[in-house]
Amino acid sequence: MYFENLMKDLVATYKPGATVSLTGDQKLTIASIISVGEGRSKVALKISDKYRNRFKTVRKKIFEQISQGVPIYGTTTSYGGRANVILNKGNAEKRLLNATKLSQSIVHVDVSTGPTIPKEIVRSAILIRINMLMPGLSGIRIKILEVLSKLLNQDIIPNIGQYGSVGASGDLAQNGRIVSLLLQLPSVMVTNENGKVYEARKILKKNGIEAVVLEPKEGLALVNGDNFSSSAASFVAYETLQLLLLNLSCNALIVQALRGSLRNFHPILSKVRPHKGQEFTSYILRSLLKDSKLARQDLKEPSYRGNDESVQDPYSIRCIPQYFGPDWENLASIWETITINVNSVSDNPIWTTPEYVDSGEKPYQWVSGGNFLAMHMSDSLDRLRKILVHIIKLNDRHLARLVHPKFNNGLPANLSDKMAISQTTFKGLQTQMGMYDVYSSLLVNPASTAFGSHEEFNQDVTSHSFSSAILSWELLRIARYAIATNLIASCQAIDLRGGPDLLSPSTRLLYKWVRSNVPYIKKEQPLGHYVEKLSDDLLKGRVVKSFLKDLEL
């Protein structure tokens, strides 16, 4: 199956957490990132002799170069726009001392502010940073990575603000807080499970973790990378995958509520236009609608429609495979991009070991490049937001049809029971869906094209990847609300049609889950709290797991 990697990782996230081993070979999966982020898996460093020797040799060469007075960015020079400030005066001892002080001075980037980043994102960001440093090309000691893994395993996670990163030189503001944590500075706080805030250094000392003294280059190695953006992108992609699947189930309920046709999803359409995403969506919808007594079972031949009925369904029903097809293909591409990124070295500078030298080049020379630029993550998050907006907008169109007696194939106005005196039961939710539609259109604007020039004109190309992540979290919330709203509305419509016995076997489970949380609405009442309840439970796993099992995905 074209989307096998997506489903394989998704299924893996529902299994009990196992220890995630980092070896330096960089085979981290999105499933492992989710598991460690959610605190279900411990982390173990299993470093082979090959990588241990590389760590030692690179550090030895760096110290030799510092002692010799070689100008090395961020090691014997200042940072960014101050790279022309070279600190290589004096004897070898003085040069090493200055390089050590310089490494500690990287805490100047710890400036993050604003709402606290979700804990699972921070945990995963630490995991990804360890993995990015495991190949041993960055000049950091294994000891530092062991301390980071201990922080994960003991769940000592600092409070870090969402604002501050421009996605160039990586997520400096956020990674800077990790450095401050390692140095046990008094400004770093942690929040326990009861919401109480403590000084992190007190918790660290209580758990027997000593403050780290950063040696040359180590400070820069810890902050110079896009691991926070990669962590955020992993979670956004993971939740978007679940929402795409749940939304197709919701679409199947809508098709039945509106008495739509299976012929919209006839295999010939994907055979003569063989896009993988379109074919996959059609297959799922045919499977979900099989044996429904409400949807027209007319795959074999067109069904008869009344004289006043259109002979074909509206675009928002007929074109679901064509509409979501590109989104599935984009998600598969994004999944691959994120997987490559979390298994990459994003530091600057790095050193050329014998395996990586160019033709005629001596090994162990430093290379200054731009692997910290988080453009791949910014672009991935921008594309994920487009998928989420597609979900929201189609739900808006579907609900507009469900509530309007001119377009809903015989359902009462606003899905109102006879007991509703105003016959406006779902009018409020349909109006609210219009807000979701417009708000999502504002949130979808790409961050990757909005950059300016920052940091003494040094960072004159930036990705703003974490800004894209912040927008994505808001869009995920709105997409959950949109799906939850239409699950409630479609189940109301199904009851008005005659009840769940008329549904396809594959959608009855979803109907029962909705009804276990939301009753049939007999008369006008507040409905927002039901949307909140369903939205909160959408991604807790039980529904999606049942979906995957039922369709054998």
Coordinates of C-alpha atoms in Angstrom, one line a residue:
M1 CA 0.0 0.0 0.0
Y2 CA 1.3 3.5 -1.0
F3 CA 0.6 4.8 2.5
E4 CA 2.0 1.8 4.4
N5 CA 4.6 3.8 6.3
L6 CA 2.0 6.2 7.6
M7 CA -0.2 3.4 8.9
K8 CA 2.7 1.4 10.3
D9 CA 3.9 4.4 12.4
L10 CA 0.3 5.2 13.5
V11 CA -0.3 1.6 14.6
A12 CA 3.0 1.6 16.5
T13 CA 1.9 4.6 18.5
Y14 CA -1.0 2.6 20.0
K15 CA 1.3 -0.1 21.3
P16 CA 2.8 -0.1 24.8
G17 CA 5.9 2.0 25.0
A18 CA 9.2 0.2 24.6
T19 CA 12.7 1.6 25.2
V20 CA 13.9 3.8 22.3
S21 CA 17.5 3.0 21.7
L22 CA 19.7 5.6 20.0
T23 CA 22.8 4.1 18.4
G24 CA 24.2 6.9 16.1
D25 CA 22.9 5.1 13.1
Q26 CA 19.9 7.5 13.1
K27 CA 16.9 5.3 12.6
L28 CA 14.5 7.3 14.7
T29 CA 10.8 6.9 13.7
I30 CA 7.9 9.3 14.2
A31 CA 6.2 6.6 16.2
S32 CA 9.2 6.6 18.6
I33 CA 9.2 10.4 18.8
I34 CA 5.5 10.3 19.8
S35 CA 6.1 7.6 22.4
V36 CA 9.0 9.4 24.1
G37 CA 7.2 12.7 23.8
E38 CA 4.1 11.3 25.6
G39 CA 6.3 9.8 28.3
R40 CA 5.5 6.2 27.4
S41 CA 9.0 5.2 26.4
K42 CA 12.4 5.5 28.1
V43 CA 15.5 6.4 26.2
A44 CA 18.8 4.4 26.1
L45 CA 22.1 5.4 24.4
K46 CA 23.7 2.3 22.9
I47 CA 26.8 3.7 21.2
S48 CA 29.0 1.4 19.3
D49 CA 32.8 1.5 19.4
K50 CA 32.7 3.1 16.0
Y51 CA 30.9 6.2 17.2
R52 CA 32.7 6.3 20.6
N53 CA 36.0 6.5 18.7
R54 CA 34.6 9.2 16.4
F55 CA 33.4 11.3 19.4
K56 CA 36.9 11.1 21.0
T57 CA 38.8 11.7 17.8
V58 CA 36.7 14.8 16.8
R59 CA 37.1 16.3 20.2
K60 CA 40.8 15.7 20.2
K61 CA 41.2 17.4 16.9
I62 CA 39.1 20.4 18.0
F63 CA 41.2 20.9 21.1
E64 CA 44.4 20.7 18.9
Q65 CA 43.0 23.3 16.5
I66 CA 42.0 25.6 19.4
S67 CA 45.4 25.3 21.0
Q68 CA 47.0 26.1 17.6
G69 CA 44.9 29.3 17.3
V70 CA 42.8 28.1 14.3
P71 CA 39.8 30.4 13.8
I72 CA 36.7 28.2 14.2
Y73 CA 33.2 29.6 14.1
G74 CA 31.5 29.6 17.5
T75 CA 34.5 27.9 19.0
T76 CA 37.3 30.4 18.8
T77 CA 35.0 33.2 17.4
S78 CA 31.9 34.9 18.6
Y79 CA 28.5 34.1 17.2
G80 CA 26.4 35.1 14.2
G81 CA 27.1 38.7 13.1
R82 CA 30.0 38.8 15.5
A83 CA 31.9 35.9 13.8
N84 CA 34.7 38.4 13.0
V85 CA 35.5 38.6 16.7
I86 CA 38.3 36.0 16.9
L87 CA 39.4 34.8 20.4
N88 CA 42.7 33.1 19.7
K89 CA 45.2 35.3 21.5
G90 CA 47.6 34.0 24.1
N91 CA 49.1 30.6 24.7
A92 CA 47.4 27.2 24.3
E93 CA 46.0 27.3 27.8
K94 CA 44.6 30.8 27.4
R95 CA 43.0 29.8 24.1
L96 CA 41.3 26.8 25.6
L97 CA 40.1 28.9 28.6
N98 CA 38.5 31.5 26.3
A99 CA 36.9 28.7 24.1
T100 CA 35.4 27.3 27.3
K101 CA 34.0 30.7 28.4
L102 CA 32.7 31.3 24.9
S103 CA 30.8 28.0 25.0
Q104 CA 29.1 28.9 28.3
S105 CA 28.2 32.3 26.9
I106 CA 25.7 30.8 24.5
V107 CA 23.1 31.2 27.2
H108 CA 22.5 34.6 25.7
V109 CA 20.0 32.9 23.3
D110 CA 17.8 31.8 26.2
V111 CA 15.1 34.4 25.6
S112 CA 11.9 32.5 24.9
T113 CA 8.7 34.0 26.1
G114 CA 4.9 33.5 25.8
P115 CA 2.7 30.5 26.4
T116 CA 4.5 27.3 27.5
I117 CA 5.3 24.8 24.8
P118 CA 3.4 21.5 25.4
K119 CA 5.5 19.2 27.5
E120 CA 5.4 16.4 24.9
I121 CA 6.9 18.7 22.3
V122 CA 9.8 19.6 24.6
R123 CA 10.5 16.0 25.5
S124 CA 10.6 15.0 21.8
A125 CA 12.8 18.0 21.0
I126 CA 15.3 16.8 23.5
L127 CA 15.2 13.3 22.0
I128 CA 15.7 14.6 18.5
R129 CA 18.6 16.8 19.6
I130 CA 20.3 13.8 21.2
N131 CA 19.8 11.8 17.9
M132 CA 21.1 14.7 15.8
L133 CA 24.3 14.8 17.9
M134 CA 24.8 11.0 18.1
P135 CA 26.9 10.7 14.9
G136 CA 29.7 12.5 16.7
L137 CA 30.5 15.2 14.2
S138 CA 29.7 18.2 16.4
G139 CA 32.4 18.1 19.0
I140 CA 30.2 17.4 22.0
R141 CA 31.0 14.8 24.7
I142 CA 28.9 11.7 25.1
K143 CA 28.5 12.6 28.8
I144 CA 26.3 15.6 27.8
L145 CA 24.0 13.4 25.8
E146 CA 23.8 11.0 28.7
V147 CA 22.6 13.8 31.0
L148 CA 20.0 14.8 28.4
S149 CA 18.7 11.2 28.3
K150 CA 18.6 11.1 32.1
L151 CA 16.4 14.3 32.0
L152 CA 14.0 12.5 29.7
N153 CA 13.9 9.3 31.8
Q154 CA 13.4 11.2 35.0
D155 CA 10.9 13.5 33.4
I156 CA 12.6 16.7 34.4
I157 CA 11.4 19.0 31.6
P158 CA 11.8 22.8 31.7
N159 CA 9.1 25.3 31.0
I160 CA 9.9 26.9 27.6
G161 CA 8.0 29.7 25.9
Q162 CA 6.6 29.4 22.4
Y163 CA 8.0 32.7 21.1
G164 CA 11.6 33.5 20.1
S165 CA 12.7 31.2 17.3
V166 CA 13.1 32.5 13.7
G167 CA 14.1 29.0 12.6
A168 CA 17.6 30.0 11.5
S169 CA 20.6 28.7 13.4
G170 CA 17.8 26.4 14.5
D171 CA 15.5 27.0 17.4
L172 CA 18.0 29.0 19.4
A173 CA 15.6 30.6 22.0
Q174 CA 14.1 27.2 23.0
N175 CA 17.4 25.2 22.9
G176 CA 19.0 27.9 25.0
R177 CA 16.6 27.0 27.8
I178 CA 17.9 23.5 27.7
V179 CA 21.5 24.8 28.1
S180 CA 20.3 26.9 31.0
L181 CA 18.8 23.8 32.5
L182 CA 22.1 21.9 32.1
L183 CA 23.9 24.8 33.8
Q184 CA 21.3 24.8 36.5
L185 CA 20.7 28.5 36.3
P186 CA 18.0 29.9 38.7
S187 CA 15.8 31.3 35.9
V188 CA 14.8 27.8 34.7
M189 CA 11.5 26.4 36.0
V190 CA 9.7 23.1 35.8
T191 CA 6.0 22.4 36.4
N192 CA 4.9 19.2 38.2
E193 CA 1.8 17.2 37.3
N194 CA -0.2 19.2 39.8
G195 CA 0.6 22.4 38.1
K196 CA 3.0 23.7 40.7
V197 CA 6.1 25.5 39.5
Y198 CA 9.6 24.9 41.0
E199 CA 13.1 26.0 40.3
A200 CA 14.6 23.3 38.1
R201 CA 17.9 23.2 39.8
K202 CA 16.3 22.1 43.1
I203 CA 14.6 19.2 41.3
L204 CA 17.9 18.3 39.6
K205 CA 19.9 18.3 42.8
K206 CA 17.2 16.2 44.5
N207 CA 17.5 13.7 41.7
G208 CA 21.3 13.6 41.9
I209 CA 22.0 15.4 38.6
E210 CA 25.0 17.8 38.8
A211 CA 25.3 21.0 36.9
V212 CA 27.2 20.6 33.6
V213 CA 30.3 22.7 32.8
L214 CA 30.3 23.1 29.0
E215 CA 33.6 22.6 27.2
P216 CA 34.6 24.3 23.9
K217 CA 32.0 24.1 21.1
E218 CA 29.5 22.2 23.3
G219 CA 27.2 25.2 24.0
L220 CA 26.8 25.8 20.2
A221 CA 26.3 22.1 19.5
L222 CA 23.3 22.1 22.0
V223 CA 21.5 25.1 20.5
N224 CA 22.3 25.1 16.8
G225 CA 19.6 23.0 15.3
D226 CA 15.9 22.7 14.4
N227 CA 15.0 19.9 16.8
F228 CA 12.1 21.9 18.4
S229 CA 10.6 22.6 14.9
S230 CA 11.1 18.9 14.0
S231 CA 9.4 17.8 17.2
A232 CA 6.4 20.1 16.6
A233 CA 6.2 18.9 12.9
S234 CA 6.2 15.3 14.1
F235 CA 3.2 15.8 16.4
V236 CA 1.3 18.0 13.9
A237 CA 1.8 15.3 11.2
Y238 CA 0.7 12.6 13.6
E239 CA -2.5 14.3 14.6
T240 CA -3.2 15.4 11.1
L241 CA -3.0 11.7 10.0
Q242 CA -5.6 10.7 12.6
L243 CA -7.9 13.6 11.7
L244 CA -7.8 12.7 8.0
L245 CA -8.9 9.2 8.9
L246 CA -11.6 10.4 11.3
N247 CA -12.8 13.0 8.9
L248 CA -13.3 10.3 6.2
S249 CA -15.5 8.4 8.7
C250 CA -17.4 11.6 9.3
N251 CA -17.7 12.1 5.5
A252 CA -19.2 8.6 5.2
L253 CA -21.8 9.5 7.8
I254 CA -22.6 12.7 5.9
V255 CA -22.9 10.8 2.6
Q256 CA -25.5 8.5 4.3
A257 CA -27.3 11.4 5.9
L258 CA -27.7 13.1 2.6
R259 CA -28.6 9.9 0.7
G260 CA -25.5 10.1 -1.5
S261 CA -24.3 7.6 -4.1
L262 CA -21.5 5.0 -4.0
R263 CA -21.1 5.6 -7.7
N264 CA -19.2 8.8 -6.9
F265 CA -16.4 6.5 -5.7
H266 CA -16.5 3.9 -8.6
P267 CA -13.1 2.3 -9.2
I268 CA -13.0 3.4 -12.8
L269 CA -12.5 7.0 -11.7
S270 CA -9.2 6.2 -10.0
K271 CA -8.1 3.8 -12.8
V272 CA -8.4 6.5 -15.5
R273 CA -6.9 9.1 -13.2
P274 CA -4.5 7.1 -11.1
H275 CA -3.5 9.4 -8.3
K276 CA -2.6 7.3 -5.3
G277 CA -4.4 9.6 -2.8
Q278 CA -7.6 9.7 -4.8
E279 CA -7.5 5.9 -5.2
F280 CA -6.9 5.5 -1.4
T281 CA -9.7 7.8 -0.5
S282 CA -12.2 6.1 -2.8
Y283 CA -11.3 2.7 -1.5
I284 CA -11.9 3.9 2.1
L285 CA -15.2 5.5 1.3
R286 CA -16.4 2.4 -0.6
S287 CA -15.5 0.2 2.4
L288 CA -17.2 2.6 4.9
L289 CA -20.4 2.8 2.9
K290 CA -20.7 -0.9 2.0
D291 CA -24.2 -2.3 2.8
S292 CA -25.6 1.0 4.0
K293 CA -29.4 1.3 3.6
L294 CA -29.1 5.1 3.3
A295 CA -26.3 5.6 0.8
R296 CA -27.3 4.6 -2.7
Q297 CA -25.8 1.1 -3.4
D298 CA -25.4 1.8 -7.1
L299 CA -21.9 0.7 -8.0
K300 CA -23.2 -1.8 -10.5
E301 CA -25.6 0.7 -12.3
P302 CA -27.0 4.2 -11.8
S303 CA -29.9 4.3 -9.3
Y304 CA -33.2 5.9 -10.1
R305 CA -33.8 9.4 -8.7
G306 CA -37.1 11.3 -8.5
N307 CA -38.1 13.8 -11.2
D308 CA -37.2 16.8 -9.1
E309 CA -33.8 15.4 -8.0
S310 CA -30.4 16.0 -9.6
V311 CA -29.0 12.9 -11.3
Q312 CA -25.7 13.5 -9.6
D313 CA -24.5 14.5 -6.1
P314 CA -23.0 18.0 -5.4
Y315 CA -19.3 18.6 -5.6
S316 CA -18.8 18.4 -1.8
I317 CA -20.0 14.8 -1.9
R318 CA -19.0 13.7 -5.3
C319 CA -15.5 15.1 -5.3
I320 CA -14.3 13.9 -1.8
P321 CA -11.6 11.6 -3.3
Q322 CA -10.3 14.2 -5.7
Y323 CA -10.4 16.8 -2.9
F324 CA -8.5 14.9 -0.3
G325 CA -6.3 12.9 -2.7
P326 CA -3.5 15.5 -2.9
D327 CA -3.6 15.8 0.9
W328 CA -2.9 12.1 1.4
E329 CA 0.0 12.3 -1.1
N330 CA 1.3 15.5 0.6
L331 CA 1.1 13.9 4.0
A332 CA 3.1 10.9 2.8
S333 CA 5.8 13.3 1.4
I334 CA 5.8 15.3 4.6
W335 CA 6.2 12.2 6.7
E336 CA 9.3 11.2 4.7
T337 CA 10.7 14.7 5.0
I338 CA 10.3 14.8 8.8
T339 CA 11.8 11.3 9.1
I340 CA 14.8 12.4 7.2
N341 CA 15.2 15.6 9.2
V342 CA 15.0 14.0 12.7
N343 CA 17.7 11.6 11.6
S344 CA 20.0 14.3 10.3
V345 CA 22.9 16.4 11.7
S346 CA 21.7 20.0 11.9
D347 CA 24.6 21.6 13.8
N348 CA 27.1 24.2 12.6
P349 CA 30.0 23.8 12.3
I350 CA 30.8 20.1 12.0
W351 CA 34.0 18.2 11.3
T352 CA 34.9 16.1 8.3
T353 CA 35.7 12.6 9.5
P354 CA 37.4 10.2 7.0
E355 CA 34.0 8.9 5.9
Y356 CA 32.9 12.4 4.8
V357 CA 35.9 14.1 3.3
D358 CA 35.8 15.5 -0.2
S359 CA 38.3 14.3 -2.8
G360 CA 41.8 15.4 -1.8
E361 CA 40.6 16.9 1.5
K362 CA 42.4 16.2 4.8
P363 CA 40.0 14.8 7.4
Y364 CA 38.9 16.6 10.6
Q365 CA 38.6 20.1 9.1
W366 CA 35.7 22.2 10.2
V367 CA 32.8 23.0 7.8
S368 CA 30.5 25.9 8.3
G369 CA 27.1 25.4 6.6
G370 CA 23.4 25.9 6.9
N371 CA 21.9 22.6 8.1
F372 CA 20.4 24.5 11.0
L373 CA 18.0 26.3 8.6
A374 CA 14.6 24.8 9.3
M375 CA 13.1 25.4 5.9
H376 CA 12.1 21.8 5.4
M377 CA 10.2 21.9 8.7
S378 CA 8.6 25.3 8.0
D379 CA 7.5 24.1 4.5
S380 CA 6.2 20.8 6.0
L381 CA 4.2 22.6 8.7
D382 CA 2.8 25.1 6.1
R383 CA 1.6 22.2 4.0
L384 CA 0.1 20.4 7.0
R385 CA -1.9 23.5 7.7
K386 CA -3.3 23.5 4.2
I387 CA -4.5 19.9 4.8
L388 CA -6.2 21.0 8.0
V389 CA -7.9 23.9 6.2
H390 CA -9.2 21.5 3.6
I391 CA -10.8 19.4 6.4
I392 CA -12.4 22.5 8.0
K393 CA -13.8 23.9 4.8
L394 CA -15.4 20.7 3.6
N395 CA -17.0 20.3 7.0
D396 CA -18.4 23.8 6.6
R397 CA -19.9 22.9 3.2
H398 CA -21.3 19.6 4.5
L399 CA -23.0 21.2 7.5
A400 CA -24.5 23.9 5.3
R401 CA -26.2 21.2 3.2
L402 CA -27.3 19.2 6.2
V403 CA -29.2 22.0 7.8
H404 CA -30.8 23.5 4.7
P405 CA -34.1 21.8 3.7
K406 CA -33.5 22.8 0.1
F407 CA -30.3 20.9 -0.1
N408 CA -30.5 18.0 2.4
N409 CA -32.8 15.5 0.6
G410 CA -35.8 15.8 2.9
L411 CA -34.4 16.4 6.3
P412 CA -36.1 19.0 8.5
A413 CA -34.7 22.6 8.7
N414 CA -31.6 22.8 10.9
L415 CA -32.0 19.1 11.8
S416 CA -34.7 20.0 14.2
D417 CA -37.0 17.5 15.9
K418 CA -40.8 18.3 15.9
M419 CA -40.4 19.3 19.6
A420 CA -38.1 22.2 18.7
I421 CA -40.5 25.2 18.5
S422 CA -38.2 27.5 16.6
Q423 CA -36.9 24.8 14.2
T424 CA -33.4 26.2 14.6
T425 CA -31.7 23.5 16.6
F426 CA -28.4 23.3 14.7
K427 CA -28.4 26.9 13.3
G428 CA -26.0 28.1 16.0
L429 CA -23.4 25.4 15.2
Q430 CA -23.8 26.0 11.5
T431 CA -23.1 29.7 12.0
Q432 CA -20.2 28.9 14.2
M433 CA -18.7 26.6 11.4
G434 CA -18.6 29.7 9.3
M435 CA -16.2 31.3 11.8
Y436 CA -14.0 28.2 11.7
D437 CA -14.0 28.5 7.9
V438 CA -12.8 32.1 7.9
Y439 CA -10.5 31.8 10.8
S440 CA -8.7 28.8 9.3
S441 CA -8.3 30.8 6.1
L442 CA -6.4 33.4 8.1
L443 CA -4.2 30.8 9.9
V444 CA -3.2 29.0 6.7
N445 CA -0.9 31.8 5.4
P446 CA 2.6 30.3 5.0
A447 CA 5.2 31.3 7.5
S448 CA 8.1 30.1 5.2
T449 CA 7.6 33.1 2.9
A450 CA 7.2 35.7 5.6
F451 CA 10.8 36.1 6.7
G452 CA 12.8 39.3 7.2
S453 CA 16.4 40.0 8.0
H454 CA 17.5 39.5 11.6
E455 CA 20.5 39.4 13.9
E456 CA 22.9 42.1 12.5
F457 CA 21.9 41.1 9.0
N458 CA 23.6 37.7 9.5
Q459 CA 20.3 35.8 9.5
D460 CA 19.0 37.4 6.3
V461 CA 17.2 34.1 5.2
T462 CA 15.0 32.6 7.9
S463 CA 12.4 29.9 8.0
H464 CA 10.1 30.9 11.0
S465 CA 9.3 27.2 11.3
F466 CA 8.3 27.4 14.9
S467 CA 5.9 30.2 14.1
S468 CA 4.3 27.8 11.6
A469 CA 4.1 25.2 14.4
I470 CA 2.2 27.7 16.6
L471 CA -0.3 28.4 13.8
S472 CA -0.6 24.7 13.2
W473 CA -1.6 24.0 16.8
E474 CA -4.4 26.5 16.6
L475 CA -5.6 25.0 13.3
L476 CA -5.5 21.4 14.8
R477 CA -7.9 22.7 17.5
I478 CA -10.2 24.2 14.9
A479 CA -10.1 21.0 12.8
R480 CA -11.1 18.9 15.8
Y481 CA -14.0 21.3 16.5
A482 CA -15.1 21.1 12.9
I483 CA -15.1 17.3 12.8
A484 CA -16.7 17.0 16.2
T485 CA -19.5 19.4 15.1
N486 CA -20.3 17.4 12.0
L487 CA -20.2 14.0 13.9
I488 CA -22.9 15.4 16.2
A489 CA -24.9 16.8 13.2
S490 CA -24.6 13.7 11.1
C491 CA -25.7 11.4 13.9
Q492 CA -28.7 13.8 14.5
A493 CA -29.5 13.4 10.7
I494 CA -29.2 9.6 10.9
D495 CA -31.7 9.5 13.7
L496 CA -34.1 11.7 11.8
R497 CA -33.7 9.3 8.8
G498 CA -34.7 6.3 10.9
G499 CA -31.7 5.4 13.1
P500 CA -28.4 3.6 13.2
D501 CA -29.8 0.3 11.9
L502 CA -29.8 1.9 8.4
L503 CA -26.1 2.7 8.6
S504 CA -23.4 0.7 7.1
P505 CA -21.8 -1.8 9.5
S506 CA -18.5 0.1 9.3
T507 CA -19.9 3.4 10.5
R508 CA -22.2 2.1 13.3
L509 CA -19.3 2.0 15.7
L510 CA -18.6 5.7 15.2
Y511 CA -22.3 6.5 15.6
K512 CA -22.4 4.6 18.9
W513 CA -19.3 6.4 20.1
V514 CA -20.9 9.8 19.4
R515 CA -24.1 8.7 21.0
S516 CA -22.2 7.6 24.2
N517 CA -21.2 11.3 24.5
V518 CA -24.0 13.3 22.9
P519 CA -27.7 12.4 23.0
Y520 CA -30.3 13.0 20.3
I521 CA -31.3 16.7 20.5
K522 CA -35.0 17.0 20.8
K523 CA -35.3 20.7 21.3
E524 CA -33.3 23.9 21.4
Q525 CA -30.4 23.8 23.9
P526 CA -26.7 24.8 24.2
L527 CA -24.5 22.5 22.1
G528 CA -21.0 24.0 22.5
H529 CA -20.2 21.8 25.5
Y530 CA -20.9 18.7 23.4
V531 CA -18.5 19.9 20.7
E532 CA -15.8 20.5 23.3
K533 CA -16.4 17.0 24.9
L534 CA -16.2 15.2 21.5
S535 CA -13.2 17.3 20.4
D536 CA -11.2 16.5 23.5
D537 CA -11.8 12.7 23.0
L538 CA -11.2 12.6 19.2
L539 CA -7.5 11.8 19.4
K540 CA -7.4 9.5 22.4
G541 CA -7.0 6.5 20.2
R542 CA -9.9 4.2 20.7
V543 CA -11.9 5.4 17.7
V544 CA -9.0 5.6 15.3
K545 CA -7.7 2.1 16.3
S546 CA -11.2 0.7 15.7
F547 CA -11.2 2.4 12.3
L548 CA -7.9 0.9 11.3
K549 CA -8.8 -2.5 12.4
D550 CA -12.2 -2.5 10.7
L551 CA -10.7 -1.4 7.4
E552 CA -7.7 -3.6 7.8
L553 CA -5.3 -0.7 7.2

